[in-house]
XYZ file of C-alpha atoms in Angstrom:
663
model
C 0.004 0.019 0.065
C 2.796 2.749 1.022
C 4.439 1.952 -2.735
C 1.042 2.405 -4.078
C 1.435 5.845 -3.119
C 4.155 7.044 -3.816
C 3.880 5.907 -7.504
C 0.899 7.826 -6.739
C 2.306 11.281 -5.552
C 4.925 11.072 -7.868
C 2.534 10.503 -10.456
C 1.168 14.110 -8.892
C 4.207 15.865 -9.175
C 4.636 14.732 -12.466
C 1.274 16.586 -13.580
C 2.499 19.499 -11.473
C 5.589 19.746 -13.023
C 4.053 19.541 -16.978
C 2.342 22.491 -15.285
C 5.075 24.611 -14.506
C 6.144 23.919 -17.546
C 3.602 24.803 -19.359
C 3.912 28.384 -18.183
C 7.502 28.643 -19.641
C 6.071 27.443 -23.089
C 6.030 23.936 -22.761
C 3.319 21.488 -24.338
C 3.988 18.501 -21.331
C 0.806 18.382 -20.609
C -1.985 16.406 -21.776
C -5.391 18.368 -20.682
C -8.654 16.065 -19.727
C -8.152 13.561 -17.020
C -5.378 12.282 -15.587
C -6.640 9.063 -14.740
C -9.082 7.050 -17.145
C -10.611 4.218 -15.287
C -12.088 4.144 -11.873
C -13.024 1.356 -9.570
C -16.236 1.743 -6.960
C -17.857 -1.109 -3.973
C -21.041 -1.683 -4.218
C -22.598 -3.250 -1.381
C -26.025 -2.421 -1.344
C -26.068 0.830 -1.947
C -25.243 4.326 -2.367
C -25.506 7.009 0.567
C -26.340 10.357 -0.984
C -23.882 12.982 -0.521
C -21.395 10.910 0.162
C -17.876 10.323 -1.956
C -17.489 7.362 -3.972
C -14.300 8.562 -5.703
C -11.921 11.299 -6.966
C -11.390 12.169 -9.869
C -8.140 13.182 -12.018
C -8.856 16.417 -14.497
C -6.460 19.034 -15.758
C -6.767 21.114 -18.651
C -3.268 22.475 -18.724
C -4.979 25.862 -17.327
C -6.517 26.127 -14.733
C -9.790 24.055 -15.167
C -11.369 27.200 -15.712
C -15.317 26.749 -15.929
C -14.902 23.289 -16.340
C -18.033 20.852 -16.441
C -18.352 16.844 -15.690
C -21.280 15.137 -17.075
C -22.336 11.430 -15.746
C -24.202 9.291 -17.462
C -26.559 7.987 -14.978
C -28.332 10.606 -13.763
C -28.225 10.069 -10.629
C -24.747 11.286 -10.062
C -22.180 13.709 -10.110
C -19.082 14.941 -9.608
C -18.848 17.806 -6.912
C -16.355 20.657 -6.809
C -13.736 18.302 -5.138
C -14.008 16.532 -8.061
C -15.914 13.956 -5.801
C -18.575 11.307 -7.423
C -21.436 11.645 -5.658
C -25.188 10.012 -5.322
C -27.390 13.072 -5.933
C -29.932 10.812 -3.619
C -30.076 7.509 -1.859
C -29.548 4.955 -5.257
C -29.771 1.157 -4.352
C -29.144 0.274 -8.121
C -26.619 2.038 -9.589
C -25.159 -0.326 -12.909
C -22.055 -1.902 -13.242
C -20.483 1.194 -15.585
C -20.443 4.893 -15.102
C -18.933 7.535 -17.877
C -17.779 10.731 -16.316
C -17.769 13.404 -19.670
C -15.208 16.548 -18.386
C -15.670 19.317 -20.820
C -14.200 23.190 -21.068
C -12.208 25.682 -23.626
C -9.414 23.927 -23.304
C -10.205 20.257 -22.812
C -12.841 17.567 -23.867
C -11.746 14.218 -22.401
C -13.796 10.555 -20.678
C -13.285 8.152 -17.517
C -14.935 4.967 -17.482
C -15.879 4.345 -13.330
C -16.654 0.533 -13.149
C -19.199 -0.708 -10.016
C -18.129 -3.922 -8.941
C -19.917 -6.123 -5.674
C -19.022 -6.189 -2.699
C -17.274 -9.670 -0.864
C -19.784 -12.183 0.391
C -21.170 -11.619 3.693
C -19.262 -14.971 4.937
C -15.983 -12.818 4.279
C -17.176 -10.168 5.926
C -17.999 -11.704 9.075
C -15.027 -13.579 9.117
C -12.519 -9.799 8.809
C -15.277 -9.020 12.495
C -14.027 -11.865 13.782
C -10.712 -11.136 12.958
C -10.282 -7.364 13.989
C -9.925 -6.649 10.295
C -12.946 -4.077 9.809
C -16.805 -4.958 8.193
C -16.308 -2.702 5.001
C -20.273 -1.789 5.140
C -22.357 0.174 2.903
C -22.042 4.102 4.415
C -19.478 5.320 6.073
C -19.279 8.691 7.855
C -16.185 10.428 7.854
C -12.735 9.251 6.435
C -10.194 7.220 8.314
C -6.851 9.253 5.812
C -5.465 12.665 5.510
C -3.225 13.503 3.431
C -0.770 16.977 4.132
C -0.042 19.074 1.793
C 2.367 19.517 -0.330
C 5.309 22.677 -2.055
C 6.910 22.102 -4.933
C 8.905 24.773 -6.481
C 8.629 26.554 -10.350
C 10.812 25.159 -12.538
C 12.974 22.497 -11.187
C 15.141 21.019 -13.067
C 14.831 17.268 -14.923
C 14.617 14.642 -14.230
C 11.354 13.380 -14.070
C 9.368 12.391 -11.721
C 10.698 13.207 -8.485
C 9.376 12.361 -5.370
C 8.321 15.609 -2.875
C 6.658 13.874 -0.272
C 5.844 9.788 1.605
C 2.335 8.513 3.121
C 2.084 6.625 5.871
C -1.018 5.334 5.445
C -2.473 1.906 7.601
C -5.425 -0.374 5.881
C -7.381 -3.316 7.382
C -9.008 -5.572 4.540
C -7.006 -8.482 4.060
C -7.418 -9.031 1.024
C -5.353 -5.876 0.527
C -8.091 -3.899 -1.517
C -9.064 -0.030 -0.769
C -11.310 0.696 2.296
C -10.865 4.678 2.401
C -9.801 6.571 -0.610
C -7.750 7.800 -2.921
C -7.326 10.989 -0.474
C -6.998 14.017 -2.224
C -3.838 15.298 -2.498
C -2.983 18.920 -2.052
C 0.870 20.540 -4.167
C 0.889 24.169 -3.556
C 2.912 25.405 -6.397
C 5.842 27.828 -4.981
C 6.636 31.055 -7.752
C 9.824 31.941 -8.604
C 10.059 35.200 -9.845
C 10.636 34.548 -12.954
C 8.301 36.882 -15.316
C 10.168 40.659 -15.743
C 7.834 43.486 -15.745
C 6.441 44.545 -18.814
C 4.555 48.103 -19.633
C 1.985 48.082 -22.039
C 3.677 50.080 -25.126
C 7.683 51.280 -25.064
C 7.065 54.847 -25.391
C 4.455 56.984 -23.876
C 3.097 60.369 -24.837
C 1.874 63.336 -22.435
C 1.781 66.523 -21.029
C 1.843 69.560 -18.932
C 1.325 73.044 -19.006
C 4.489 75.495 -19.129
C 4.193 77.753 -16.095
C 2.411 74.485 -14.323
C 2.480 74.466 -10.011
C 5.012 71.732 -8.708
C 3.009 68.536 -8.646
C 1.138 68.897 -11.460
C -0.105 65.873 -12.267
C 1.557 65.155 -15.986
C 1.201 61.941 -17.598
C 0.378 58.105 -15.023
C 3.693 55.023 -16.023
C 2.528 51.096 -15.144
C 3.372 47.738 -15.635
C 2.642 44.312 -15.241
C 3.916 41.749 -13.618
C 3.654 37.435 -13.928
C 4.046 36.030 -10.736
C 2.203 35.397 -8.359
C 0.753 38.978 -6.987
C 0.221 37.766 -3.408
C 4.543 37.288 -3.505
C 7.241 40.391 -3.888
C 7.812 38.752 -6.514
C 5.529 40.953 -8.265
C 5.206 44.223 -6.320
C 6.340 46.619 -8.230
C 8.372 50.027 -8.028
C 8.810 52.732 -10.771
C 11.976 55.175 -10.612
C 13.538 57.756 -13.821
C 16.187 57.021 -14.550
C 16.935 59.434 -17.240
C 16.293 62.523 -18.273
C 17.224 64.133 -21.261
C 18.163 66.877 -21.871
C 18.653 67.739 -18.140
C 18.982 71.407 -18.061
C 17.978 73.807 -16.241
C 18.223 70.624 -14.171
C 18.217 66.875 -14.145
C 15.705 66.266 -11.679
C 11.905 68.368 -13.418
C 9.900 65.077 -13.056
C 9.278 62.417 -10.292
C 7.453 59.426 -9.800
C 5.464 58.042 -7.385
C 7.114 54.581 -7.018
C 4.115 53.116 -5.567
C 1.562 54.493 -8.398
C 3.278 55.229 -11.162
C 2.464 58.683 -11.381
C 4.965 61.038 -12.428
C 4.324 65.345 -11.782
C 6.673 67.615 -12.303
C 9.006 68.905 -9.287
C 10.434 71.669 -11.266
C 8.832 75.116 -10.494
C 6.625 76.987 -12.868
C 8.514 80.424 -12.916
C 11.697 77.744 -14.340
C 8.485 75.962 -16.831
C 8.966 78.219 -19.029
C 8.243 77.285 -22.586
C 9.835 80.322 -24.120
C 12.572 79.988 -22.473
C 13.187 76.209 -22.217
C 16.159 75.155 -23.843
C 13.814 72.491 -25.854
C 9.707 71.778 -25.676
C 10.067 68.135 -24.781
C 11.722 66.022 -22.775
C 12.463 62.596 -22.416
C 12.540 60.337 -18.907
C 13.870 56.566 -18.861
C 11.685 55.051 -16.580
C 12.361 51.868 -14.694
C 9.625 49.267 -12.899
C 11.698 46.648 -10.530
C 9.157 43.453 -9.386
C 10.570 42.575 -4.761
C 9.314 46.050 -4.212
C 12.776 47.514 -6.164
C 15.396 45.808 -4.618
C 18.305 45.309 -6.342
C 17.319 41.172 -6.665
C 14.597 42.075 -8.221
C 13.945 42.234 -12.489
C 13.520 45.314 -14.602
C 11.577 46.665 -16.949
C 11.974 49.657 -18.797
C 10.031 52.067 -20.793
C 10.287 55.285 -22.588
C 8.022 58.984 -21.716
C 7.758 62.211 -24.070
C 6.491 65.318 -22.275
C 5.657 68.410 -24.741
C 5.659 70.911 -22.360
C 2.560 72.671 -23.849
C 2.022 76.627 -24.585
C -0.309 79.437 -22.732
C -0.781 82.747 -23.863
C 2.099 84.080 -21.924
C 3.292 87.009 -24.520
C 2.129 90.128 -25.933
C 2.774 90.484 -29.154
C 4.843 92.967 -30.060
C 5.359 95.260 -33.460
C 8.627 94.747 -34.926
C 8.897 98.925 -35.682
C 6.609 101.886 -33.566
C 5.691 103.373 -36.708
C 5.426 101.800 -40.773
C 5.331 104.223 -43.722
C 3.527 103.476 -46.855
C 2.805 105.525 -50.457
C -0.444 105.082 -52.944
C -1.368 106.360 -55.664
C -5.092 108.171 -55.087
C -8.012 106.566 -56.955
C -6.690 103.410 -56.196
C -7.463 100.452 -54.002
C -5.712 97.159 -52.493
C -2.570 95.737 -49.886
C -1.007 99.314 -49.053
C 1.073 98.207 -46.477
C 2.075 94.748 -44.643
C 2.968 94.827 -40.731
C 4.860 92.586 -39.073
C 4.531 91.189 -35.154
C 6.749 88.987 -32.641
C 4.941 86.438 -30.756
C 7.242 84.022 -28.325
C 4.574 81.681 -27.886
C 3.635 79.025 -30.729
C 2.922 79.730 -33.901
C 0.290 78.065 -34.974
C -1.476 78.468 -31.561
C -4.668 81.104 -30.012
C -1.718 82.604 -28.194
C 0.571 83.433 -31.357
C -2.038 84.277 -33.768
C -2.161 87.581 -34.335
C -5.405 89.805 -34.562
C -5.627 94.111 -35.296
C -7.770 96.752 -35.213
C -7.728 100.210 -36.893
C -8.346 102.412 -33.395
C -7.784 105.608 -34.726
C -7.242 107.610 -37.790
C -9.588 106.177 -40.148
C -13.338 107.944 -39.829
C -14.301 107.473 -43.454
C -13.480 103.793 -43.002
C -11.240 104.169 -45.839
C -9.151 101.161 -44.962
C -8.952 98.020 -43.492
C -6.962 94.929 -42.716
C -6.778 91.235 -42.200
C -3.967 89.305 -41.050
C -1.819 86.647 -43.125
C -1.779 83.402 -41.814
C 1.249 82.201 -43.259
C 2.993 84.513 -41.359
C 0.838 86.540 -39.080
C 1.474 89.684 -40.501
C -1.206 92.106 -41.024
C -2.128 93.191 -44.121
C -3.373 97.113 -44.436
C -5.503 97.429 -47.260
C -7.453 100.401 -48.930
C -11.252 99.558 -49.418
C -12.181 102.839 -50.952
C -9.798 105.283 -52.830
C -8.274 107.453 -51.457
C -7.849 111.379 -53.450
C -4.414 113.532 -53.002
C -6.714 117.069 -53.365
C -8.695 116.124 -50.353
C -6.052 115.046 -48.171
C -2.342 114.520 -49.421
C -1.748 112.756 -45.045
C -3.834 109.910 -43.889
C -2.335 108.819 -39.784
C -3.391 105.111 -38.626
C -2.855 103.856 -34.834
C -3.107 100.531 -35.526
C -3.840 97.577 -32.687
C -2.527 93.994 -32.065
C -3.544 91.230 -30.046
C -4.336 87.375 -29.974
C -6.883 85.797 -30.994
C -6.633 83.801 -26.940
C -6.569 85.761 -24.146
C -3.658 86.088 -22.312
C -2.809 85.292 -18.893
C -4.362 87.198 -15.774
C -0.395 88.565 -14.915
C -0.032 89.632 -18.428
C -0.854 93.066 -20.441
C -0.427 94.357 -23.680
C 1.913 97.190 -23.602
C 3.343 100.014 -26.353
C 4.717 97.563 -28.291
C 1.306 96.360 -29.109
C 0.169 99.618 -30.787
C 1.917 101.210 -33.870
C 1.366 103.410 -36.524
C 1.404 103.680 -40.477
C 1.814 107.013 -42.415
C 0.454 107.269 -45.999
C 1.306 109.996 -48.560
C -1.001 109.620 -51.305
C 0.637 110.595 -54.565
C -1.151 112.874 -57.491
C -2.529 110.913 -60.363
C -4.133 112.945 -63.386
C -7.074 111.993 -63.215
C -9.553 112.990 -65.764
C -12.402 115.597 -66.124
C -16.247 114.743 -64.408
C -19.273 115.864 -66.099
C -21.814 117.597 -63.389
C -24.550 116.896 -63.707
C -24.057 113.276 -64.390
C -26.363 112.672 -66.374
C -27.319 116.348 -67.922
C -31.142 115.624 -68.621
C -32.646 118.539 -71.437
C -36.122 118.514 -73.163
C -36.729 119.238 -76.410
C -39.624 119.292 -79.096
C -38.933 116.278 -81.682
C -38.534 118.763 -85.440
C -36.320 121.519 -84.192
C -34.781 122.795 -87.177
C -31.085 122.041 -87.523
C -28.735 123.667 -85.667
C -31.080 123.914 -82.732
C -29.242 124.788 -79.452
C -29.772 121.327 -77.278
C -27.476 122.035 -73.994
C -24.365 123.225 -72.928
C -21.980 120.464 -71.536
C -20.558 121.207 -67.838
C -16.703 118.917 -67.118
C -14.310 119.588 -64.734
C -11.044 118.117 -63.427
C -10.191 117.113 -60.572
C -6.703 117.610 -60.661
C -7.319 121.354 -58.849
C -3.566 121.392 -58.722
C -2.654 121.478 -62.452
C -3.449 124.410 -64.955
C -5.367 121.714 -67.665
C -7.551 122.222 -70.132
C -10.891 120.254 -71.501
C -11.915 119.282 -74.900
C -15.238 117.544 -75.530
C -16.396 114.895 -78.387
C -19.035 113.025 -78.966
C -18.006 109.333 -77.808
C -21.926 107.123 -78.799
C -24.945 109.289 -80.640
C -26.625 106.403 -81.821
C -28.440 108.628 -84.644
C -26.299 111.193 -85.300
C -28.232 113.951 -84.833
C -25.964 115.680 -82.123
C -23.101 117.746 -82.345
C -21.064 119.636 -79.338
C -18.447 122.167 -79.715
C -15.137 120.883 -78.479
C -14.382 123.689 -76.729
C -17.825 125.377 -74.957
C -18.876 122.264 -74.533
C -22.906 122.758 -76.997
C -24.195 120.446 -78.265
C -26.829 121.421 -80.883
C -28.926 119.144 -83.603
C -27.454 117.873 -86.741
C -30.371 116.473 -88.005
C -34.038 115.990 -87.406
C -35.027 114.543 -83.835
C -37.418 112.192 -84.581
C -39.788 110.779 -80.546
C -41.021 108.060 -83.547
C -37.454 106.555 -84.022
C -36.283 103.350 -82.853
C -33.484 105.230 -81.048
C -35.586 106.407 -79.186
C -37.152 104.858 -75.468
C -40.019 105.836 -73.406
C -39.544 109.667 -75.579
C -36.144 109.537 -74.437
C -32.955 109.926 -77.020
C -29.652 109.205 -74.703
C -26.151 110.524 -75.709
C -22.538 109.651 -74.734
C -20.045 112.310 -74.445
C -16.065 112.596 -73.527
C -13.665 115.375 -72.084
C -10.367 114.445 -72.770
C -7.595 116.523 -70.222
C -4.298 117.662 -71.802
C -2.171 116.188 -68.485
C 0.428 113.525 -68.978
C -0.949 111.558 -70.616
C -3.791 112.547 -70.601
C -7.451 111.881 -68.837
C -10.531 110.952 -70.082
C -14.128 111.930 -68.365
C -17.502 110.556 -69.285
C -20.656 111.816 -69.036
C -24.698 111.489 -70.581
C -26.791 113.549 -72.168
C -30.290 112.414 -71.934
C -33.056 114.490 -73.954
C -36.637 113.648 -73.001
C -38.313 114.728 -76.694
C -41.743 116.297 -76.864
C -44.047 114.534 -79.598
C -45.132 117.441 -82.786
C -47.968 116.645 -85.131
C -46.494 114.926 -87.627
C -47.864 111.943 -88.141
C -51.253 111.336 -90.114
C -53.450 108.508 -88.035
C -54.332 105.545 -89.072
C -57.304 102.351 -89.592
C -56.823 99.423 -88.364
C -57.923 95.936 -89.520
C -57.050 96.492 -92.862
C -59.312 93.714 -93.815
C -62.764 93.268 -92.789
C -65.688 91.080 -93.175
C -68.651 91.112 -93.580
C -72.487 89.107 -93.840
C -74.307 89.041 -97.870
C -77.022 89.665 -95.424
C -77.668 92.867 -94.492
C -78.945 92.469 -91.409
C -75.888 90.830 -89.784
C -73.240 93.167 -91.783
C -71.714 94.534 -88.659
C -67.575 95.223 -88.096
C -65.872 97.356 -85.850
C -61.901 99.603 -86.678
C -60.331 101.874 -84.985
C -57.400 104.593 -85.816
C -54.002 104.349 -84.511
C -51.577 106.780 -84.721
C -47.694 107.031 -83.788
C -47.911 110.792 -82.327
C -49.144 110.415 -78.454
C -51.587 112.303 -76.406
C -53.370 114.874 -77.672
C -51.782 114.908 -80.938
C -53.846 111.287 -81.288
C -56.973 110.481 -80.762
C -59.803 110.922 -80.718
C -60.397 109.411 -83.880
C -63.007 110.854 -86.657
C -63.359 107.857 -88.645
C -65.980 108.400 -91.768
C -66.817 107.051 -95.179
C -65.160 108.998 -97.960
C -66.539 111.360 -100.228
C -67.361 109.364 -103.400
C -70.632 109.739 -103.745
C -73.715 106.726 -103.345
C -71.143 105.308 -100.199
C -73.829 106.837 -97.989
C -76.477 104.598 -99.514
C -74.937 101.433 -98.915
C -72.626 101.758 -95.596
C -73.244 103.656 -92.832
C -70.303 104.151 -90.217
C -71.335 104.732 -86.390
C -68.993 106.325 -83.639
C -68.163 103.690 -81.021
C -65.991 105.631 -78.790
C -62.369 108.151 -79.422
C -60.361 105.469 -81.089
C -63.244 103.160 -83.260
C -66.099 103.504 -85.256
C -68.509 101.009 -86.964
C -69.141 99.854 -90.513
C -72.845 98.982 -90.722
C -73.822 97.485 -94.525
C -77.439 99.531 -95.833
C -78.151 96.223 -98.037
C -76.932 92.264 -99.814
C -74.616 91.813 -101.334
C -73.090 89.478 -103.380
C -70.123 87.908 -101.832
C -67.323 89.661 -103.234
C -63.969 91.616 -102.186
C -64.915 95.179 -101.968
C -62.478 98.284 -101.466
C -64.291 100.971 -98.911
C -63.175 104.255 -99.158
C -62.542 106.183 -95.516
C -61.354 109.323 -93.771
C -59.721 109.155 -90.386
C -58.538 112.343 -88.275
C -56.380 113.572 -85.565
C -57.294 115.400 -82.543
C -53.938 117.819 -83.315
C -53.686 121.711 -83.694
C -53.798 121.154 -86.218
C -55.714 117.736 -86.532
C -54.429 115.653 -90.054
C -56.235 113.329 -92.202
C -55.543 110.984 -93.848
C -57.352 108.559 -96.486
C -57.086 105.152 -97.146
C -59.069 102.194 -97.797
C -60.032 99.186 -96.625
C -61.119 95.355 -97.672
C -64.063 94.402 -97.056
C -65.098 90.269 -97.798
C -68.499 90.046 -97.990
C -68.887 86.289 -96.896
C -71.695 84.412 -97.032
C -72.960 82.907 -92.891
C -74.878 80.613 -92.257
C -75.399 79.204 -88.756
C -73.628 80.743 -87.013
C -69.984 80.479 -89.343
C -68.777 82.838 -91.889
C -67.935 81.635 -96.226
C -65.717 83.869 -97.324
C -64.247 81.169 -100.117
C -64.058 82.394 -103.360
C -65.092 86.059 -102.450
C -61.782 86.805 -104.306
C -62.438 86.089 -107.293
C -65.531 88.120 -107.960
C -62.796 91.660 -107.857
C -64.824 94.651 -107.438
C -63.377 98.258 -107.453
C -64.866 101.722 -105.906
C -66.926 102.045 -109.395
C -69.005 98.671 -108.456
C -70.077 100.233 -105.796
C -71.560 103.262 -107.367
C -73.123 101.069 -109.573
C -75.040 99.085 -106.794
C -75.551 102.600 -104.971
C -76.952 103.662 -108.361
C -79.011 100.950 -108.833
C -81.048 101.097 -105.788
C -81.323 104.420 -106.121
C -83.703 104.238 -109.598
C -85.475 100.803 -107.975
C -83.977 98.612 -109.809
């Protein structure tokens, strides 16, 4: 029995060693049941919750989440890997199968149920003092002391790690109690170095931060037993680069890994430090930092960030520029210095004109590339009005300054602008010049006198006039005096007249060097003269051959306007006898009604009419309209073939004469 237990202990130790080897990356452990077959003695039944045997299952990864299923529903494997009955069982069969499974292992073990010895043998055991085997036992008689081994032991294997002395009384040497669960503890060795998750970390701190300001936190991990000092880490800064202005600008908390500033706020000045980035080499050491501990290393890069603690300053207190009068665009670029971080709100400049621009002729914008202020003219300047302009410019940052810093005198500058004289073209006044004239005035009639002055009042210059655009060629201009006269008849009804207005453009040129030209507009409002006779519209009308249905409407039109147009008077021509066949009635001031007094054959007739306007004196126009006499039936007018019966005024007279004779 002692030999068997020594073999079992050796087997368990070999499994422990295999587990330890797996930590080092070896594959000696075979996941699953370490013992595949078991025997359970049956003698009259199995008591609820009483262990029958203990199974040995190892997934080589800690048995996390392992689940056991027993082929007989009345049995189960408890948390200590003991096969127990769920209730009192009288018959469990001859064999049970146990299925163990989790993510790492999936295996099957067999449990054979064998019959107990005959009752006579049990009595014999009792008489000779060997102890009678009962179907139920209330407590264990065997105890296995806990054993310990160290991980990473060297071969050869297996190794004996301890000895059990077990005393049993079974005449046939069969196991009465057991097997006993042997617990072997693997003692951790410091065989894992601390490891940072990253080899390089980045953090930042605002310049001028108080001493003790948190910059960043660095932590490492150690795979050794966290309950032992093997995994208790301590942190230390072993190198700072550069080491100016102090080699100890930062401090790391040995236990938490928090990095804080230890340099004074006044020295933590981004603009005076030799660099804006510092590199720290951080070491994490286990064994609480003792010399025997293992170490891991990482690098921390700390950036000193900027705050707006420097006001922008103009590079010069006075800027000067010259511009031509009448021009626009950029006048001068204003330069500034700012010691804060470029391309940040603490560096970017905002310019404003605080004095010297009452007419708001200037504006200033920031050049995003170089932070310069671009002063521009948006309204032309006049040399004759003001030669010198003095502006006061202020510069600020996008971000506010820190409370203990303000904008000083260097944040303002003066700009002198000198306006250069340029020969400007003459200016017409008024522009446009508007006059009113009657159409058809005699040739050479005076129309207007142009007025143009030279803005260059400080120079003595002469002006000459010329026609630039005269669409109908009606006008001429005296080149010296600027008087405009007619060179053709002014016609209000011309296609060049719009809304009774005729427009011409003139130019005036000085004798400067080089000469300059200005333009002016003349608008002539033309009054109407009764120079257009009226006419009748439409020129072709249709009537029915039946006199009672023969009525048409015509109207008078005139190219003149009131009072030289309507009301119109429309009447029959002076030929005798027309009034017997036709009659004209006035409808309104512009239209008349023509009525056929008797039936006529279908044909075309020329009807003479006289139309007179209301001008003073009035104009009359004798004209003819074509009258088509058509056949009208059921509200339909048929004029086909009317043109074949060509007639004229003589035919109308003949018809009228026959009517008078009663034929």
